[in-house]
CSV table of C-alpha atoms in Angstrom, one decimal:
chain,number,residue,atom,x,y,z
P,1,MET,CA,118.4,118.7,83.1
P,2,LEU,CA,117.2,115.3,84.2
P,3,GLY,CA,117.9,112.3,82.0
P,4,VAL,CA,116.7,108.7,82.2
P,5,ARG,CA,118.8,105.6,81.7
P,6,SER,CA,117.5,102.0,81.7
P,7,CYS,CA,119.7,99.2,82.8
P,8,ALA,CA,119.3,95.5,81.9
P,9,THR,CA,121.0,94.3,85.1
P,10,ILE,CA,121.4,95.3,88.7
P,11,ALA,CA,125.1,95.2,88.3
P,12,GLU,CA,125.0,97.7,85.5
P,13,ALA,CA,122.8,100.1,87.5
P,14,ALA,CA,125.1,99.7,90.5
P,15,GLY,CA,128.1,100.6,88.3
P,16,ILE,CA,126.4,103.8,87.1
P,17,LEU,CA,125.3,104.9,90.6
P,18,SER,CA,128.8,104.3,92.0
P,19,GLY,CA,130.5,106.4,89.3
P,20,ASP,CA,128.0,109.3,89.1
P,21,ARG,CA,127.1,111.2,92.2
P,22,GLN,CA,124.1,112.8,90.4
P,23,ALA,CA,122.6,109.5,89.4
P,24,VAL,CA,119.5,108.5,91.4
P,25,LEU,CA,117.8,105.1,91.3
P,26,LEU,CA,114.2,105.2,90.2
P,27,GLY,CA,112.3,102.3,91.7
P,28,GLY,CA,108.5,102.7,92.2
P,29,GLY,CA,108.9,106.5,92.1
P,30,THR,CA,106.9,107.3,95.2
P,31,LEU,CA,109.8,109.2,96.8
P,32,VAL,CA,111.9,110.2,93.8
P,33,MET,CA,109.1,111.5,91.6
P,34,ARG,CA,107.8,113.6,94.4
P,35,ASP,CA,111.2,115.3,94.5
P,36,VAL,CA,111.1,115.7,90.7
P,37,ASN,CA,107.6,117.1,90.7
P,38,GLU,CA,108.2,119.5,93.6
P,39,GLY,CA,111.4,120.8,92.0
P,40,ARG,CA,113.9,119.4,94.5
P,41,LEU,CA,115.5,117.1,91.9
P,42,THR,CA,116.3,118.9,88.6
P,43,GLU,CA,119.8,117.6,87.6
P,44,GLY,CA,121.3,114.3,87.0
P,45,THR,CA,120.2,110.9,85.7
P,46,LEU,CA,117.3,108.7,86.8
P,47,VAL,CA,118.4,105.1,86.7
P,48,ARG,CA,115.8,102.4,86.0
P,49,ILE,CA,116.4,98.7,86.4
P,50,THR,CA,114.6,96.3,84.0
P,51,ASP,CA,116.3,93.2,85.4
P,52,PRO,CA,113.5,90.7,86.5
P,53,ALA,CA,115.7,89.7,89.5
P,54,PHE,CA,115.1,93.2,91.0
P,55,ARG,CA,111.4,92.4,91.4
P,56,GLN,CA,111.6,88.7,92.3
P,57,MET,CA,110.4,87.1,95.5
P,58,SER,CA,111.8,83.8,96.9
P,59,THR,CA,109.3,82.8,99.6
P,60,GLY,CA,109.1,79.1,99.6
P,61,GLY,CA,111.8,78.1,102.0
P,62,PRO,CA,113.0,79.0,105.5
P,63,ARG,CA,114.9,82.0,104.1
P,64,ILE,CA,112.9,84.7,102.4
P,65,GLU,CA,114.3,87.0,99.8
P,66,LEU,CA,112.6,90.1,98.5
P,67,GLY,CA,114.0,92.0,95.6
P,68,ALA,CA,114.3,95.7,96.2
P,69,GLY,CA,111.8,96.4,93.4
P,70,VAL,CA,109.1,94.2,94.9
P,71,THR,CA,106.0,96.2,95.5
P,72,MET,CA,103.7,96.2,98.5
P,73,ALA,CA,101.0,94.9,96.2
P,74,GLN,CA,103.2,91.9,95.4
P,75,VAL,CA,103.8,91.2,99.1
P,76,LEU,CA,100.0,91.3,99.7
P,77,ALA,CA,99.4,88.9,96.8
P,78,SER,CA,101.7,86.2,98.3
P,79,ARG,CA,100.2,83.8,100.8
P,80,GLU,CA,103.7,82.7,101.7
P,81,VAL,CA,104.4,86.0,103.5
P,82,ALA,CA,100.9,86.5,105.0
P,83,PHE,CA,102.6,87.6,108.3
P,84,LEU,CA,103.8,90.7,106.4
P,85,HIS,CA,100.5,91.6,105.0
P,86,PRO,CA,99.5,94.0,107.9
P,87,ALA,CA,102.8,95.9,107.4
P,88,ALA,CA,102.4,96.1,103.6
P,89,ARG,CA,98.8,97.1,104.0
P,90,ALA,CA,99.9,100.0,106.2
P,91,ILE,CA,101.6,101.7,103.2
P,92,GLY,CA,99.2,104.2,101.7
P,93,GLY,CA,96.2,103.2,99.6
P,94,PRO,CA,95.9,100.6,96.8
P,95,ALA,CA,97.4,102.9,94.1
P,96,ILE,CA,100.5,103.7,96.2
P,97,ARG,CA,100.9,100.0,97.1
P,98,THR,CA,101.2,99.1,93.4
P,99,MET,CA,104.2,101.4,93.1
P,100,ALA,CA,105.8,101.5,96.6
P,101,THR,CA,108.8,99.1,96.8
P,102,VAL,CA,110.6,97.3,99.6
P,103,GLY,CA,113.8,99.0,98.7
P,104,GLY,CA,112.3,102.5,98.6
P,105,ASN,CA,110.7,102.0,102.0
P,106,LEU,CA,114.2,101.6,103.5
P,107,PHE,CA,114.8,105.2,102.6
P,108,ALA,CA,111.5,106.7,103.7
P,109,ALA,CA,112.0,109.3,106.4
P,110,ALA,CA,110.0,109.2,109.6
P,111,PRO,CA,107.0,109.1,110.1
P,112,TYR,CA,107.0,106.9,107.0
P,113,GLY,CA,108.8,103.5,106.6
P,114,ASP,CA,106.4,101.2,108.3
P,115,PHE,CA,107.4,98.1,106.3
P,116,THR,CA,111.0,98.7,107.3
P,117,VAL,CA,109.9,98.5,111.0
P,118,ALA,CA,108.6,95.0,110.3
P,119,LEU,CA,111.8,94.0,108.6
P,120,LEU,CA,113.9,95.2,111.5
P,121,ALA,CA,111.9,93.1,113.9
P,122,LEU,CA,112.6,90.1,111.6
P,123,ASP,CA,116.4,90.7,111.8
P,124,ALA,CA,116.6,91.3,108.1
P,125,GLN,CA,119.8,91.9,106.1
P,126,VAL,CA,120.0,94.4,103.2
P,127,VAL,CA,121.8,93.1,100.1
P,128,LEU,CA,124.0,95.9,98.7
P,129,GLN,CA,125.5,95.8,95.2
P,130,ALA,CA,128.6,98.0,94.9
P,131,GLY,CA,129.7,98.6,91.3
P,132,TYR,CA,130.0,95.5,89.2
P,133,GLY,CA,131.1,93.3,92.1
P,134,SER,CA,129.0,90.7,94.0
P,135,GLY,CA,126.4,91.7,96.5
P,136,ARG,CA,127.0,91.7,100.3
P,137,GLY,CA,124.6,91.4,103.2
P,138,VAL,CA,124.5,94.1,105.8
P,139,PRO,CA,122.3,93.9,108.9
P,140,LEU,CA,119.3,96.3,108.5
P,141,GLU,CA,120.1,98.0,111.8
P,142,GLU,CA,123.6,98.8,110.6
P,143,PHE,CA,122.2,100.0,107.3
P,144,LEU,CA,119.8,102.4,108.9
P,145,ALA,CA,122.5,103.7,111.2
P,146,GLY,CA,124.6,104.7,108.2
P,147,ARG,CA,121.7,105.8,106.0
P,148,ASP,CA,121.3,109.3,107.2
P,149,ARG,CA,125.1,109.8,107.7
P,150,GLY,CA,125.6,109.0,104.0
P,151,SER,CA,128.0,106.2,104.8
P,152,VAL,CA,125.9,103.5,103.0
P,153,SER,CA,127.6,102.6,99.7
P,154,GLY,CA,126.0,100.5,97.1
P,155,LEU,CA,122.7,99.9,95.4
P,156,VAL,CA,120.1,98.1,97.5
P,157,ALA,CA,119.3,94.9,95.6
P,158,GLY,CA,117.0,93.3,98.1
P,159,VAL,CA,116.4,92.1,101.6
P,160,GLN,CA,116.7,88.7,103.3
P,161,PHE,CA,115.4,87.3,106.5
P,162,SER,CA,114.4,84.0,108.2
P,163,ARG,CA,110.8,83.0,108.1
P,164,PRO,CA,109.3,83.0,111.6
P,165,ALA,CA,108.9,79.4,112.7
P,166,ASN,CA,105.4,80.3,113.9
P,167,GLN,CA,103.8,83.1,112.0
P,168,ALA,CA,101.4,83.8,114.8
P,169,GLU,CA,104.4,85.0,116.9
P,170,PHE,CA,105.0,88.0,114.6
P,171,HIS,CA,102.9,91.1,115.3
P,172,PHE,CA,102.6,94.5,113.6
P,173,ARG,CA,100.6,97.5,114.7
P,174,LYS,CA,100.3,100.9,113.1
P,175,ILE,CA,98.8,103.8,115.0
P,176,SER,CA,97.3,106.6,112.9
P,177,ARG,CA,94.7,109.3,113.3
P,178,VAL,CA,93.0,108.6,110.0
P,179,LYS,CA,91.9,105.1,109.1
P,180,PRO,CA,92.8,103.0,107.2
P,181,LYS,CA,95.7,104.8,105.4
P,182,GLY,CA,96.7,107.8,107.6
P,183,ILE,CA,100.4,108.6,108.2
P,184,SER,CA,101.8,106.9,111.3
P,185,VAL,CA,101.7,108.4,114.7
P,186,LEU,CA,104.0,105.4,115.4
P,187,SER,CA,104.2,101.8,114.4
P,188,ILE,CA,105.4,98.7,116.4
P,189,ALA,CA,106.6,95.3,115.1
P,190,ALA,CA,107.3,92.4,117.4
P,191,HIS,CA,108.7,88.9,116.8
P,192,LEU,CA,108.0,87.0,120.0
P,193,PRO,CA,109.2,83.3,119.6
P,194,LEU,CA,108.2,81.2,122.6
P,195,GLN,CA,110.0,78.3,124.2
P,196,GLY,CA,108.3,76.6,127.0
P,197,GLY,CA,105.8,79.4,127.2
P,198,ARG,CA,108.5,82.0,127.6
P,199,ALA,CA,109.8,84.6,125.2
P,200,ALA,CA,113.1,83.5,123.6
P,201,GLN,CA,115.2,86.3,122.2
P,202,PRO,CA,112.3,88.6,121.3
P,203,ARG,CA,112.8,91.4,118.8
P,204,ILE,CA,110.8,94.6,119.0
P,205,ALA,CA,111.0,97.6,116.6
P,206,TYR,CA,109.4,101.0,116.5
P,207,GLY,CA,108.7,103.4,113.6
P,208,ALA,CA,108.3,107.2,114.0
P,209,MET,CA,110.0,107.1,117.5
P,210,ALA,CA,113.4,108.2,116.1
P,211,PRO,CA,114.8,109.5,112.8
P,212,THR,CA,114.9,105.9,111.6
P,213,PRO,CA,113.2,102.7,112.7
P,214,ILE,CA,114.8,101.5,115.9
P,215,ARG,CA,115.1,98.4,118.1
P,216,ALA,CA,113.4,98.6,121.5
P,217,ARG,CA,116.2,97.0,123.4
P,218,GLY,CA,114.9,97.8,126.8
P,219,VAL,CA,111.6,96.0,126.0
P,220,GLU,CA,113.5,93.1,124.6
P,221,ARG,CA,115.5,92.7,127.8
P,222,ALA,CA,112.3,93.0,129.9
P,223,LEU,CA,110.6,90.2,128.0
P,224,ASP,CA,113.5,87.8,127.3
P,225,GLY,CA,112.9,84.6,129.2
P,226,LYS,CA,109.6,85.7,130.6
P,227,ALA,CA,106.1,84.5,130.2
P,228,LEU,CA,104.0,87.2,128.5
P,229,ASP,CA,101.9,87.8,131.6
P,230,ALA,CA,100.7,91.0,133.2
P,231,ALA,CA,104.0,91.5,135.1
P,232,ALA,CA,106.2,91.1,132.0
P,233,ILE,CA,103.9,93.4,130.0
P,234,GLN,CA,104.1,96.0,132.7
P,235,ALA,CA,107.9,95.8,132.8
P,236,ALA,CA,107.9,96.2,129.0
P,237,ARG,CA,105.8,99.3,129.2
P,238,GLN,CA,108.1,100.8,131.8
P,239,ALA,CA,111.1,100.2,129.4
P,240,ALA,CA,109.2,101.2,126.3
P,241,LEU,CA,110.7,104.7,125.8
P,242,GLU,CA,114.4,103.7,126.2
P,243,GLY,CA,116.3,105.1,123.3
P,244,CYS,CA,113.4,106.9,121.7
P,245,ARG,CA,113.8,110.3,120.1
P,246,PRO,CA,110.4,111.1,118.5
P,247,ALA,CA,109.9,114.3,116.6
P,248,THR,CA,107.1,116.8,116.7
P,249,ASP,CA,105.5,117.1,113.2
P,250,ALA,CA,102.2,117.7,111.5
P,251,ILE,CA,100.9,114.3,112.6
P,252,ALA,CA,101.7,114.3,116.3
P,253,SER,CA,103.9,116.0,119.0
P,254,GLU,CA,106.9,114.4,120.6
P,255,TRP,CA,104.9,114.4,123.9
P,256,TYR,CA,101.9,112.6,122.4
P,257,ARG,CA,104.1,109.9,120.8
P,258,ARG,CA,105.8,109.3,124.2
P,259,GLU,CA,102.5,109.1,126.0
P,260,VAL,CA,100.7,106.6,123.7
P,261,LEU,CA,103.6,104.3,122.8
P,262,PRO,CA,103.6,102.3,126.1
P,263,ILE,CA,99.8,102.0,125.9
P,264,HIS,CA,99.8,100.5,122.4
P,265,LEU,CA,102.9,98.3,123.2
P,266,GLY,CA,101.0,96.9,126.1
P,267,ARG,CA,97.9,96.2,124.0
P,268,LEU,CA,100.0,94.5,121.3
P,269,LEU,CA,101.8,92.3,123.8
P,270,ALA,CA,98.5,91.3,125.5
P,271,GLY,CA,97.0,90.3,122.2
P,272,GLU,CA,94.3,92.9,122.4
P,273,PRO,CA,92.5,93.8,119.1
P,274,ARG,CA,93.5,97.0,117.3
């Protein structure tokens, strides 16, 4: 049978999860409760965290911190992180956004996980709490690489990242067949800081183009040090599929995702409306 245990602190929950392989963290419930309701999760303990720090946001300074229990609705309610609103709005409808959490989105399998794509483009770090010890920061890219291998240890307590110096240099685009809340065909996030009119260390990330969100390193190389003109955008489109391993699913085929990704990447880089 399933049991439920409430924890007053993040450290207490981390201690339970590290000592019990059948314990599962229950955040917003959009992933875990689906497994419960569909009969895939029938044994163990659901661990709830009542610690306010789990749902806190620190958005006033150059370094932004989002607790893992922060919901998409909370993100949308904060003007300080307006650049993340398109990514948060891409998560389901209003009812889902009141429950879906930042931490839960890190574990959403493709073609879900659009908010994580935005965090990857922002060079976010995941704060992991292992047992009763102190938290440690792990680059999101490293976290995602270990997620599906089961090599990630510790409770996700939150994420941290630097605020873009110019919020207009951060872009997010979700491509879906059903508007406004359809499941992603793919998603693209891009942080394109400019120095002297040229891209300086750009970061591009994709969703639904591999088992986890991935960096588009070929595109980053094509754009770095270049003005975002037609030639640079064409070079980025040619490099768009490097490292991609999209799946065929009920939403789109692998072929279709490969065909449309360069088109939508080019439109995003050119600043064309969605």
